[in-house]
Short mmCIF file of C-alpha atoms in Angstrom, two decimals:
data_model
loop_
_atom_site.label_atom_id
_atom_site.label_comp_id
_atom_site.label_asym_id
_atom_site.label_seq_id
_atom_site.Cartn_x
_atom_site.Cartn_y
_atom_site.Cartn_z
CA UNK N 31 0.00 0.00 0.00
CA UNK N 32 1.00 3.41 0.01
CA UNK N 33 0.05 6.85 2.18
CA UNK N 34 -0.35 9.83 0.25
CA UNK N 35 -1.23 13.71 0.64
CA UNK N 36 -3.30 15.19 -2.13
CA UNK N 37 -0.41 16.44 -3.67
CA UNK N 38 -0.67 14.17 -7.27
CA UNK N 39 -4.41 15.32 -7.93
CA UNK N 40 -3.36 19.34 -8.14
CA UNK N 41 -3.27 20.42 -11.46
CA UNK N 42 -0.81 23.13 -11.58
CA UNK N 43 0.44 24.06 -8.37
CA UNK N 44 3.54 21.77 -7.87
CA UNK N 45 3.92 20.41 -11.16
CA UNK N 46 6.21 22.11 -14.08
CA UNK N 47 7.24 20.45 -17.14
CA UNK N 48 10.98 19.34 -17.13
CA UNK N 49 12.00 22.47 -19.83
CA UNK N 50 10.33 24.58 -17.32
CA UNK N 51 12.24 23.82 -14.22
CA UNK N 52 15.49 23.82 -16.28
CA UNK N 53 14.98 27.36 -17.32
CA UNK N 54 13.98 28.12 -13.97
CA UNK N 55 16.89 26.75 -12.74
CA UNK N 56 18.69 28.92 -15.29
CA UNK N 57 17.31 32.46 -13.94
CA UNK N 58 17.92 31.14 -10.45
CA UNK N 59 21.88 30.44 -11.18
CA UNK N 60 22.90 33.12 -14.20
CA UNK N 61 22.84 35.77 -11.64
CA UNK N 62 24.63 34.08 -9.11
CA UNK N 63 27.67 33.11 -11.52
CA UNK N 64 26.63 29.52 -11.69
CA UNK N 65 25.23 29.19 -14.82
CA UNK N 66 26.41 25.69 -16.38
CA UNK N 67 24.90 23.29 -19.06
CA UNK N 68 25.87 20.49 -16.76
CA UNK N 69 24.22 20.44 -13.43
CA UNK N 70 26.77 18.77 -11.55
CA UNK N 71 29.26 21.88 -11.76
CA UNK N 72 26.23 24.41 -11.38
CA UNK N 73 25.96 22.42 -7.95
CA UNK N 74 29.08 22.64 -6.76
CA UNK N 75 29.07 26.57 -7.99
CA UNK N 76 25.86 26.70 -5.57
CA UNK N 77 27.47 25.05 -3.16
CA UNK N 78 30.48 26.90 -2.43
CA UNK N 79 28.54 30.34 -2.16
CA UNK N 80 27.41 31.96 1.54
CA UNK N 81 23.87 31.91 2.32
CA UNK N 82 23.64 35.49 2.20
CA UNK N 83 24.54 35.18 -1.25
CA UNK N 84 22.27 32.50 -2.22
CA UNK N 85 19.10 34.31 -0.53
CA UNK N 86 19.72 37.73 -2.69
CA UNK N 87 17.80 35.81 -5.11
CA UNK N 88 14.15 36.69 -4.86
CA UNK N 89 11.96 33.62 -4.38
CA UNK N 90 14.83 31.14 -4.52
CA UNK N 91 13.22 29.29 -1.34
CA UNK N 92 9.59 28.71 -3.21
CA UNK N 93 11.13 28.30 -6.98
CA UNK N 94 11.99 24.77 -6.90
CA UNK N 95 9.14 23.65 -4.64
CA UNK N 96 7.57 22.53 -7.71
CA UNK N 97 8.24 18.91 -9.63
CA UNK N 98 8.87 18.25 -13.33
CA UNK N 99 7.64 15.91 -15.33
CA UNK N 100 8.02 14.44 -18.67
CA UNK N 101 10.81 12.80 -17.81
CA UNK N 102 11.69 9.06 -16.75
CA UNK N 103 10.60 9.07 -13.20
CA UNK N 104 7.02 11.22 -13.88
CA UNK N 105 6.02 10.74 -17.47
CA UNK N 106 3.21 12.81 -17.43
CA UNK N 107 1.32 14.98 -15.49
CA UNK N 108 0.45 13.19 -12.48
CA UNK N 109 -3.17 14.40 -12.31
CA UNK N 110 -3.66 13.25 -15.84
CA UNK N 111 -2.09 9.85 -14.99
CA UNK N 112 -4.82 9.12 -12.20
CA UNK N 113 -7.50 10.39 -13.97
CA UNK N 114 -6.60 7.59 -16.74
CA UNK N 115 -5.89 4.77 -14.05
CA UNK N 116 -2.15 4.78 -15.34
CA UNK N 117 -0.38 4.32 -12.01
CA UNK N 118 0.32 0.76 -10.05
CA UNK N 119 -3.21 -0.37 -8.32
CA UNK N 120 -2.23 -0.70 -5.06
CA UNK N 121 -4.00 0.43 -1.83
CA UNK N 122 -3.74 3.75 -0.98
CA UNK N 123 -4.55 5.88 2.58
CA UNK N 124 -4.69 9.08 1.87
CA UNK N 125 -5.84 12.39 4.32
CA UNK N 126 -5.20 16.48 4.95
CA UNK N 127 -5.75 18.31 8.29
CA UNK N 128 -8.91 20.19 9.14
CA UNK N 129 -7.10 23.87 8.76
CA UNK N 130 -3.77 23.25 6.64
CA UNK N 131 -3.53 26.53 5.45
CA UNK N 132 -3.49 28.10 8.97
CA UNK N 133 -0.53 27.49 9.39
CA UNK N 134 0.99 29.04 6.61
CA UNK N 135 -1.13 32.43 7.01
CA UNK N 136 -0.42 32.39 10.42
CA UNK N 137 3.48 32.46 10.65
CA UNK N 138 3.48 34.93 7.52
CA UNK N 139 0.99 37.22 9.25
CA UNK N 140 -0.99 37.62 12.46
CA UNK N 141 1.43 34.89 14.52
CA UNK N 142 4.29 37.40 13.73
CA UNK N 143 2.29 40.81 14.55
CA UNK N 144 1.53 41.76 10.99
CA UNK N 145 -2.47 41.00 10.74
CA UNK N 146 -3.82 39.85 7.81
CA UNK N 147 -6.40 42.35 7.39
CA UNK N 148 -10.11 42.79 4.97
CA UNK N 149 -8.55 45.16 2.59
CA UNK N 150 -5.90 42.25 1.87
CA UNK N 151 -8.68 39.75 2.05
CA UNK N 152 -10.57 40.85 -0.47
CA UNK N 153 -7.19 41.84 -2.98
CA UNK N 154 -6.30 38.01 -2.02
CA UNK N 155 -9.89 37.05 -3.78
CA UNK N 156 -9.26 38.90 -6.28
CA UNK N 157 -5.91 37.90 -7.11
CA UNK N 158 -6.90 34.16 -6.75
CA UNK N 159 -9.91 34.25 -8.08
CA UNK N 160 -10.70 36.83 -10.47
CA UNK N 161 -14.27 37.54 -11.80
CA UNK N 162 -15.23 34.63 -8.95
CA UNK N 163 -13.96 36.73 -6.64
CA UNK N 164 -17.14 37.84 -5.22
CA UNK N 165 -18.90 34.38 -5.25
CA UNK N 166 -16.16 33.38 -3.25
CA UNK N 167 -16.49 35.94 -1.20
CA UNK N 168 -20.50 35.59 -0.40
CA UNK N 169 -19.31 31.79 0.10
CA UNK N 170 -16.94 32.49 3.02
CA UNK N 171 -17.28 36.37 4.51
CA UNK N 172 -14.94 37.48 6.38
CA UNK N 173 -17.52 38.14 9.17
CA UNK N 174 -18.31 34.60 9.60
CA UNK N 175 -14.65 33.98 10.94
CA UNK N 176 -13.00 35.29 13.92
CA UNK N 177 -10.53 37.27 12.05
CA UNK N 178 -9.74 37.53 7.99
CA UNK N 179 -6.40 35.40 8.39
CA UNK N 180 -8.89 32.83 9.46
CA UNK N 181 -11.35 33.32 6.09
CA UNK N 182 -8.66 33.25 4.17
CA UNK N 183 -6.60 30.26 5.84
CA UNK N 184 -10.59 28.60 5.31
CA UNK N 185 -10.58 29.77 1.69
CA UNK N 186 -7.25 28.04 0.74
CA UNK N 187 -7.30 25.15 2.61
CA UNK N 188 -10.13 24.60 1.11
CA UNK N 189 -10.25 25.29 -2.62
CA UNK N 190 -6.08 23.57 -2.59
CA UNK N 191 -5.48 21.28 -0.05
CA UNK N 192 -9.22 19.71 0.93
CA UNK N 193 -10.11 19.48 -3.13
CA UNK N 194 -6.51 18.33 -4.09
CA UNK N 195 -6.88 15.50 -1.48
CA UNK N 196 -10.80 14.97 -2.23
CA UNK N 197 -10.07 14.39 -6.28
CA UNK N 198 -7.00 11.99 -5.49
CA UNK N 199 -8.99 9.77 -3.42
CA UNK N 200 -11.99 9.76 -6.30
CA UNK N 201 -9.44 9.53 -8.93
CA UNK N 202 -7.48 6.72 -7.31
CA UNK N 203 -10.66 4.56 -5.74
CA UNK N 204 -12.00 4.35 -8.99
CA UNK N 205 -9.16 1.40 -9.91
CA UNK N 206 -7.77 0.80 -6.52
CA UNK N 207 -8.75 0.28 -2.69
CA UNK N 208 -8.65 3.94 -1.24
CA UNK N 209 -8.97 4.93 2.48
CA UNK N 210 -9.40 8.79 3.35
CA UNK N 211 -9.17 10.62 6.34
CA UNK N 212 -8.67 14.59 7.83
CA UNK N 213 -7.23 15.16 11.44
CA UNK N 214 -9.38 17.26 12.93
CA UNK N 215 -8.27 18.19 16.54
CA UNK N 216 -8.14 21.36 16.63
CA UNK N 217 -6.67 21.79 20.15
CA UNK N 218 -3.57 20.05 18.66
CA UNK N 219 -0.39 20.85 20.49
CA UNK N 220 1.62 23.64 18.40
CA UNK N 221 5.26 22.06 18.70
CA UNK N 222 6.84 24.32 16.30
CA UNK N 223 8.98 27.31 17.33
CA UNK N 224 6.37 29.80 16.01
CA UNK N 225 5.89 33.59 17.97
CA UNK N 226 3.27 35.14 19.07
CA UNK N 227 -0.52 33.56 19.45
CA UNK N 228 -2.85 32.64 17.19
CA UNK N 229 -5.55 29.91 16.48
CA UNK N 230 -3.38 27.91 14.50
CA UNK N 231 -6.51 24.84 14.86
CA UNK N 232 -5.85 21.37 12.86
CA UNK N 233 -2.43 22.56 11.20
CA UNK N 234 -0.23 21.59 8.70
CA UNK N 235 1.84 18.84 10.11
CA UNK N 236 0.07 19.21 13.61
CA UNK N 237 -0.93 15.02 12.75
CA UNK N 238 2.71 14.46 13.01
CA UNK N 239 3.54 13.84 16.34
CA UNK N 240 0.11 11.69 17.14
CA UNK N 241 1.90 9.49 14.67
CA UNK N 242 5.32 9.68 15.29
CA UNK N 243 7.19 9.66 18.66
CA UNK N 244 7.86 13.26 19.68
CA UNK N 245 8.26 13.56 23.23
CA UNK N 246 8.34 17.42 23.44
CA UNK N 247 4.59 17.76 21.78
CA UNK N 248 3.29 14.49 23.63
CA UNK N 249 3.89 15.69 26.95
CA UNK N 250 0.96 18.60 26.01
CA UNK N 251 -1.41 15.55 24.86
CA UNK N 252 -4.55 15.28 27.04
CA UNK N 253 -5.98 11.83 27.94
CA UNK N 254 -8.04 12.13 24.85
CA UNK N 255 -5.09 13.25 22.41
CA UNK N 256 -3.01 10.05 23.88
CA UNK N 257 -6.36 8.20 22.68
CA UNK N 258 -6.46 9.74 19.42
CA UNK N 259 -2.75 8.97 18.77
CA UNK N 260 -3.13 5.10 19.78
CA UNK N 261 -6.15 5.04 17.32
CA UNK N 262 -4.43 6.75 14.75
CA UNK N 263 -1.20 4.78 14.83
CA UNK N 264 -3.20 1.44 14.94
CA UNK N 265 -4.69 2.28 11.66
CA UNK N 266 -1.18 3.24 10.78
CA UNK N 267 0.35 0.31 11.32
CA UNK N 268 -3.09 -2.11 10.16
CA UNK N 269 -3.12 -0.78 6.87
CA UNK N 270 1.42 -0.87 6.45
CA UNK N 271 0.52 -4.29 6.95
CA UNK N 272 -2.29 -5.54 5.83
CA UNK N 273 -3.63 -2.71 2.68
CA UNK N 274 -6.48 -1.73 4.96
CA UNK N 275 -6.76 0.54 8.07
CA UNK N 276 -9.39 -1.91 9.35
CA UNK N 277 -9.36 -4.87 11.23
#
């Protein structure tokens, strides 16, 4: 079997043909002096430069969070692969967390005292949306959330993360034993060395330690968390080895 995020069923986000992340890779080294038709000595050009260096670059931490295909590893686009059943049938488990994008909006924003405000809620809609913008809007109104890094963290998660996820587990249960899930606590422990407060709720990674052994976020656990984490890791460790969550 195999565990998953939604990650294969985006359409553009994270995926860039292989030309595409070569050029990239191209603006990203020419003005760094590391410019080289073979990678290997671009490499070692990036490499042996400081980090202060490296990070006048604009963007050069997000550039290459995307993945090419075309190539011998990913042949194709990976959402059109599952759409056409052209990937090995084997069981998958597959879930997101409740409020992924918190997280993100959070330690950009209002976790670091700089708000996200209205006025940059509804320029976000716009920007993401375009002539949907307010249809979105009417869908999730900034009143109806505590604050507008909330509606937007909502809005993301949302239209990326919970439909990404959604159309991988359609796409991949139509050939192939699928098993979904979404962590939903949202009084999960916050074990990251974030600033500040905020409701960060069910947060990226914020599953992680009720699966893994992390002693620092475990001693926060409630009776009920401890619970939750002996559930979760059972189903874990049922479906590693058997293909199914369930006994």
């Amino acid at each position: 079997g195999a565990m998953g995020e939604g990650v294969p069923a985006y359409p553009h986000y994270v995926w860039r043909t292989e030309r595409e992340s070569r050029n990239t890779g191209v603006e990203v080294t020419s003005p760094l002096g590391c410019a080289d038709p073979d990678p290997r000595r671009a490499l070692r050009c990036l490499r042996a430069l400081p980090v202060k260096k490296l990070l006048e670059v604009p963007n050069i931490m997000n550039v290459f969070q995307a993945f090419a295909f075309g190539n011998e590893v990913l042949p194709e686009l990976p959402e059109k692969a599952l759409k056409q059943g052209a990937f090995p049938r084997i069981p998958l488990m597959s879930g997101a967390t409740l409020d992924e994008h918190r997280l993100f909006v959070g330690m950009a924003h209002d976790a670091v005292g700089s708000p996200f405000t209205a006025d940059q809620y509804t320029r976000a809609l716009v920007t993401a949306f375009g002539r949907d913008a307010d249809t979105v809007g009417a869908r999730y109104p900034v009143t109806a959330f505590p604050s507008p890094a909330l509606a937007w963290s909502t809005v993301v998660t949302d239209r990326m993360w919970a439909r990404g996820t959604y159309a991988q587990a359609t796409a991949f249960g139509r050939h192939a034993p699928t098993y979904a899930y979404e962590f939903a606590d949202r009084d999960a422990p916050m074990y990251l060395p974030l600033p500040g407060t905020f409701d960060f709720g069910a947060y990226h990674a914020g599953d992680t330690p009720y699966l893994f052994e992390d002693p620092d976020a475990q001693k926060h656990f409630t009776e009920a968390q401890t619970r939750l984490s002996d559930t979760m890791t059972d189903y874990w460790a049922q479906f590693a080895h058997t293909g199914t969550p369930n006994r």
